Amino acid sequence: MSGLEISLGVVVLLVVLALAFDFMNGFHDAANSIATVVSTGVLKPHQAVAFAAFFNIVAIFIFQLKVATTIGKGTIDPAIVDHIVIFGALVGAIAWNLITWYYGIPSSSSHALIGGLVGAALAKSGPGALITSGVLKTVAFIFVSPLLGFILGTLLMVAVSWLFFRTTPRKVDKWFRRLQLLSAGLYSLGHGGNDAQKTIGIIWMLLIAAGLSQSTDPIPVWVVVCCYVAIGLGTMFGGWRIVKTMGQKITKLKPVGGFCAETGGAMTLFLATALGIPVSTTHTITGAIVGVGSSRKFSAVRWGVAGGIVWAWILTIPCSALFAAGAWYLGSFLL
């Protein structure tokens, strides 16, 4: 697809659609950043979303654009990318996000986007269009990120329990209400740093396909700024249907548990972003919350709720890929 074959109007339309997805990513995944700090009563809901949105945007100064590079070059063959593939990928991801938001299911916006890319690429060019190593790495982290979050959340909770064994519960609660502000800020940094870059990668793919940028060029600054601002604004509006599921339905959290879950999740996100791996903030924080709950006692976790969430994780990539394939066929007639 040469640059001359994609009109400027189509490029603008798709950039707006990508930023709408980015906004929805923040909206859908706000629960990951704020559920624990709201459910423990450390911050009121409107304070929590503003707090999280601020750190989502500040992440622009912290992380290199390694995740954007993985999305832009490491998932599907850049040679087959055109405006219809981008359209299919975005529509597929947005459709799945809307469905899971409506039903209050904390699924992954990240994997919805990966599924969208895979579905649109398969519809256009078949299995040969996929970069197997990049797709497998992303799929592997569907299991690795929640497991790592679970392990770190559990270890932190056990360590804190030993360190504060002789401290009164009231004093522990007082200290960790303050410390949870630090952990929530770190988690929101990780959320912005990993998730905003996925949309950056999509827009970069579009600009290269349109001939407006070269793969050897640095990613345009306006793309980076717009994507970080869009995800921050999305977080400001908060997906309240999902906050309840994340904050209270899986397990009851106190400030000390919220601190351990957020810190374990943030450590996982920082590591994945440094390695350039697009992971799910939803999977990560869910694993950490389950780890914190199970460290107290096995029955403290509502395993039925957790199991339902896992099913949503498994279905995200195939369902968003199916939607994207349908959107690709539709786009081939409309665009």
Short mmCIF file of N, CA and C in Angstrom, two decimals, residues 141-234:
data_model
loop_
_atom_site.label_atom_id
_atom_site.label_comp_id
_atom_site.label_asym_id
_atom_site.label_seq_id
_atom_site.Cartn_x
_atom_site.Cartn_y
_atom_site.Cartn_z
N PHE A 141 2.70 -13.85 28.06
CA PHE A 141 2.55 -12.95 29.20
C PHE A 141 1.11 -12.83 29.67
N ILE A 142 0.15 -13.45 28.94
CA ILE A 142 -1.19 -13.58 29.49
C ILE A 142 -1.12 -14.39 30.78
N PHE A 143 -0.19 -15.33 30.83
CA PHE A 143 -0.03 -16.19 32.01
C PHE A 143 1.08 -15.69 32.93
N VAL A 144 2.15 -15.14 32.33
CA VAL A 144 3.31 -14.71 33.14
C VAL A 144 2.98 -13.49 33.99
N SER A 145 2.31 -12.48 33.41
CA SER A 145 2.09 -11.24 34.17
C SER A 145 1.19 -11.44 35.40
N PRO A 146 0.05 -12.17 35.30
CA PRO A 146 -0.71 -12.38 36.53
C PRO A 146 0.01 -13.28 37.53
N LEU A 147 0.78 -14.25 37.00
CA LEU A 147 1.53 -15.13 37.90
C LEU A 147 2.60 -14.34 38.65
N LEU A 148 3.30 -13.46 37.92
CA LEU A 148 4.32 -12.63 38.56
C LEU A 148 3.68 -11.66 39.55
N GLY A 149 2.53 -11.07 39.15
CA GLY A 149 1.80 -10.21 40.08
C GLY A 149 1.38 -10.97 41.32
N PHE A 150 0.89 -12.20 41.13
CA PHE A 150 0.47 -13.06 42.25
C PHE A 150 1.63 -13.33 43.20
N ILE A 151 2.77 -13.72 42.63
CA ILE A 151 3.94 -14.06 43.45
C ILE A 151 4.44 -12.84 44.22
N LEU A 152 4.58 -11.71 43.53
CA LEU A 152 5.09 -10.50 44.19
C LEU A 152 4.10 -9.98 45.23
N GLY A 153 2.79 -10.02 44.89
CA GLY A 153 1.78 -9.58 45.86
C GLY A 153 1.81 -10.44 47.12
N THR A 154 1.92 -11.76 46.92
CA THR A 154 1.97 -12.69 48.05
C THR A 154 3.22 -12.46 48.90
N LEU A 155 4.39 -12.37 48.25
CA LEU A 155 5.64 -12.20 48.98
C LEU A 155 5.65 -10.88 49.76
N LEU A 156 5.15 -9.82 49.14
CA LEU A 156 5.11 -8.53 49.83
C LEU A 156 4.18 -8.59 51.04
N MET A 157 3.03 -9.26 50.88
CA MET A 157 2.08 -9.36 51.99
C MET A 157 2.67 -10.16 53.14
N VAL A 158 3.36 -11.26 52.81
CA VAL A 158 4.00 -12.08 53.85
C VAL A 158 5.11 -11.29 54.55
N ALA A 159 5.92 -10.56 53.75
CA ALA A 159 7.02 -9.77 54.33
C ALA A 159 6.49 -8.69 55.25
N VAL A 160 5.45 -8.00 54.82
CA VAL A 160 4.86 -6.94 55.64
C VAL A 160 4.27 -7.53 56.93
N SER A 161 3.64 -8.69 56.82
CA SER A 161 3.06 -9.34 58.01
C SER A 161 4.13 -9.66 59.04
N TRP A 162 5.30 -10.11 58.58
CA TRP A 162 6.40 -10.40 59.50
C TRP A 162 7.00 -9.13 60.08
N LEU A 163 7.19 -8.13 59.24
CA LEU A 163 7.82 -6.88 59.69
C LEU A 163 6.96 -6.15 60.72
N PHE A 164 5.64 -6.24 60.57
CA PHE A 164 4.74 -5.47 61.45
C PHE A 164 3.97 -6.41 62.39
N PHE A 165 4.60 -7.53 62.71
CA PHE A 165 3.94 -8.54 63.53
C PHE A 165 3.52 -7.99 64.90
N ARG A 166 4.35 -7.13 65.48
CA ARG A 166 4.08 -6.62 66.83
C ARG A 166 3.42 -5.24 66.82
N THR A 167 3.08 -4.74 65.64
CA THR A 167 2.46 -3.42 65.53
C THR A 167 0.94 -3.55 65.58
N THR A 168 0.29 -2.61 66.24
CA THR A 168 -1.17 -2.69 66.36
C THR A 168 -1.82 -2.48 64.98
N PRO A 169 -2.95 -3.15 64.74
CA PRO A 169 -3.66 -3.00 63.46
C PRO A 169 -3.99 -1.54 63.13
N ARG A 170 -4.32 -0.75 64.15
CA ARG A 170 -4.66 0.66 63.90
C ARG A 170 -3.47 1.42 63.36
N LYS A 171 -2.29 1.16 63.92
CA LYS A 171 -1.09 1.85 63.46
C LYS A 171 -0.69 1.40 62.06
N VAL A 172 -0.81 0.09 61.81
CA VAL A 172 -0.51 -0.44 60.48
C VAL A 172 -1.42 0.20 59.44
N ASP A 173 -2.71 0.30 59.77
CA ASP A 173 -3.68 0.90 58.86
C ASP A 173 -3.32 2.36 58.57
N LYS A 174 -2.92 3.09 59.60
CA LYS A 174 -2.56 4.50 59.44
C LYS A 174 -1.36 4.67 58.52
N TRP A 175 -0.32 3.87 58.72
CA TRP A 175 0.89 3.98 57.90
C TRP A 175 0.62 3.61 56.45
N PHE A 176 -0.12 2.52 56.25
CA PHE A 176 -0.31 2.03 54.88
C PHE A 176 -1.35 2.83 54.11
N ARG A 177 -2.16 3.60 54.79
CA ARG A 177 -3.01 4.55 54.07
C ARG A 177 -2.14 5.58 53.34
N ARG A 178 -1.05 5.97 53.98
CA ARG A 178 -0.13 6.93 53.34
C ARG A 178 0.72 6.24 52.28
N LEU A 179 1.23 5.05 52.63
CA LEU A 179 2.07 4.33 51.67
C LEU A 179 1.30 3.91 50.42
N GLN A 180 -0.02 3.72 50.57
CA GLN A 180 -0.80 3.29 49.40
C GLN A 180 -0.87 4.39 48.34
N LEU A 181 -0.71 5.64 48.74
CA LEU A 181 -0.63 6.72 47.75
C LEU A 181 0.60 6.54 46.87
N LEU A 182 1.71 6.13 47.49
CA LEU A 182 2.93 5.87 46.73
C LEU A 182 2.75 4.70 45.78
N SER A 183 2.19 3.60 46.28
CA SER A 183 2.02 2.40 45.44
C SER A 183 1.01 2.65 44.31
N ALA A 184 -0.05 3.40 44.60
CA ALA A 184 -1.04 3.70 43.56
C ALA A 184 -0.43 4.59 42.48
N GLY A 185 0.42 5.53 42.89
CA GLY A 185 1.10 6.38 41.92
C GLY A 185 2.04 5.57 41.03
N LEU A 186 2.77 4.64 41.62
CA LEU A 186 3.68 3.79 40.84
C LEU A 186 2.91 2.91 39.86
N TYR A 187 1.79 2.36 40.33
CA TYR A 187 1.01 1.50 39.44
C TYR A 187 0.45 2.31 38.27
N SER A 188 -0.01 3.52 38.54
CA SER A 188 -0.54 4.37 37.47
C SER A 188 0.55 4.77 36.48
N LEU A 189 1.77 4.97 36.97
CA LEU A 189 2.91 5.21 36.07
C LEU A 189 3.10 4.01 35.13
N GLY A 190 3.09 2.81 35.71
CA GLY A 190 3.26 1.60 34.90
C GLY A 190 2.13 1.41 33.91
N HIS A 191 0.91 1.74 34.35
CA HIS A 191 -0.26 1.63 33.47
C HIS A 191 -0.12 2.57 32.26
N GLY A 192 0.19 3.82 32.52
CA GLY A 192 0.36 4.78 31.43
C GLY A 192 1.52 4.41 30.53
N GLY A 193 2.64 4.01 31.15
CA GLY A 193 3.84 3.70 30.38
C GLY A 193 3.68 2.53 29.45
N ASN A 194 2.94 1.50 29.86
CA ASN A 194 2.77 0.32 29.01
C ASN A 194 1.60 0.49 28.04
N ASP A 195 0.46 0.98 28.53
CA ASP A 195 -0.75 0.98 27.70
C ASP A 195 -0.78 2.10 26.66
N ALA A 196 -0.32 3.29 27.00
CA ALA A 196 -0.34 4.38 26.01
C ALA A 196 0.52 4.03 24.80
N GLN A 197 1.59 3.29 25.03
CA GLN A 197 2.52 2.96 23.95
C GLN A 197 1.90 2.03 22.91
N LYS A 198 0.87 1.28 23.29
CA LYS A 198 0.23 0.39 22.32
C LYS A 198 -0.45 1.19 21.22
N THR A 199 -1.12 2.27 21.61
CA THR A 199 -1.77 3.13 20.61
C THR A 199 -0.72 3.92 19.82
N ILE A 200 0.36 4.30 20.49
CA ILE A 200 1.46 4.96 19.78
C ILE A 200 1.95 4.05 18.65
N GLY A 201 2.11 2.77 18.95
CA GLY A 201 2.56 1.81 17.95
C GLY A 201 1.60 1.69 16.77
N ILE A 202 0.29 1.70 17.07
CA ILE A 202 -0.73 1.60 16.01
C ILE A 202 -0.67 2.82 15.08
N ILE A 203 -0.62 4.02 15.65
CA ILE A 203 -0.59 5.23 14.83
C ILE A 203 0.70 5.29 14.03
N TRP A 204 1.77 4.85 14.62
CA TRP A 204 3.05 4.81 13.90
C TRP A 204 2.96 3.88 12.70
N MET A 205 2.35 2.70 12.87
CA MET A 205 2.13 1.79 11.75
C MET A 205 1.35 2.46 10.63
N LEU A 206 0.32 3.21 11.02
CA LEU A 206 -0.52 3.90 10.04
C LEU A 206 0.28 4.95 9.27
N LEU A 207 1.08 5.73 9.98
CA LEU A 207 1.86 6.79 9.34
C LEU A 207 2.89 6.20 8.36
N ILE A 208 3.47 5.07 8.74
CA ILE A 208 4.43 4.40 7.84
C ILE A 208 3.72 3.88 6.60
N ALA A 209 2.53 3.25 6.81
CA ALA A 209 1.77 2.72 5.68
C ALA A 209 1.33 3.83 4.73
N ALA A 210 1.04 5.01 5.29
CA ALA A 210 0.58 6.14 4.48
C ALA A 210 1.73 6.89 3.82
N GLY A 211 2.97 6.48 4.14
CA GLY A 211 4.13 7.16 3.57
C GLY A 211 4.45 8.48 4.23
N LEU A 212 3.84 8.74 5.38
CA LEU A 212 4.08 10.00 6.10
C LEU A 212 5.25 9.88 7.08
N SER A 213 5.75 8.69 7.26
CA SER A 213 6.89 8.44 8.14
C SER A 213 7.62 7.21 7.64
N GLN A 214 8.88 7.08 8.01
CA GLN A 214 9.67 5.92 7.66
C GLN A 214 9.92 5.08 8.91
N SER A 215 10.09 3.78 8.72
CA SER A 215 10.30 2.90 9.87
C SER A 215 11.60 3.21 10.61
N THR A 216 12.53 3.88 9.91
CA THR A 216 13.80 4.25 10.55
C THR A 216 13.72 5.59 11.27
N ASP A 217 12.63 6.33 11.05
CA ASP A 217 12.47 7.63 11.71
C ASP A 217 12.04 7.45 13.16
N PRO A 218 12.36 8.42 14.03
CA PRO A 218 11.81 8.37 15.39
C PRO A 218 10.30 8.59 15.36
N ILE A 219 9.61 8.08 16.35
CA ILE A 219 8.16 8.27 16.43
C ILE A 219 7.88 9.76 16.65
N PRO A 220 6.98 10.36 15.85
CA PRO A 220 6.68 11.79 16.00
C PRO A 220 6.25 12.16 17.42
N VAL A 221 6.74 13.28 17.90
CA VAL A 221 6.44 13.71 19.27
C VAL A 221 4.94 13.91 19.46
N TRP A 222 4.26 14.46 18.45
CA TRP A 222 2.82 14.73 18.60
C TRP A 222 2.03 13.44 18.84
N VAL A 223 2.49 12.34 18.26
CA VAL A 223 1.82 11.05 18.46
C VAL A 223 1.97 10.62 19.92
N VAL A 224 3.17 10.73 20.43
CA VAL A 224 3.45 10.33 21.82
C VAL A 224 2.62 11.16 22.80
N VAL A 225 2.64 12.48 22.62
CA VAL A 225 1.92 13.38 23.54
C VAL A 225 0.41 13.11 23.47
N CYS A 226 -0.14 13.01 22.27
CA CYS A 226 -1.58 12.79 22.12
C CYS A 226 -2.02 11.49 22.79
N CYS A 227 -1.23 10.43 22.65
CA CYS A 227 -1.61 9.14 23.21
C CYS A 227 -1.56 9.14 24.73
N TYR A 228 -0.55 9.77 25.30
CA TYR A 228 -0.48 9.83 26.76
C TYR A 228 -1.60 10.70 27.34
N VAL A 229 -1.91 11.80 26.67
CA VAL A 229 -3.00 12.66 27.14
C VAL A 229 -4.34 11.94 27.01
N ALA A 230 -4.53 11.21 25.90
CA ALA A 230 -5.81 10.51 25.68
C ALA A 230 -6.06 9.45 26.75
N ILE A 231 -5.02 8.68 27.09
CA ILE A 231 -5.24 7.64 28.10
C ILE A 231 -5.47 8.26 29.48
N GLY A 232 -4.81 9.39 29.74
CA GLY A 232 -5.03 10.10 31.01
C GLY A 232 -6.45 10.61 31.11
N LEU A 233 -6.98 11.18 30.02
CA LEU A 233 -8.36 11.68 30.02
C LEU A 233 -9.34 10.53 30.20
N GLY A 234 -9.05 9.39 29.56
CA GLY A 234 -9.92 8.22 29.73
C GLY A 234 -9.96 7.76 31.18
#
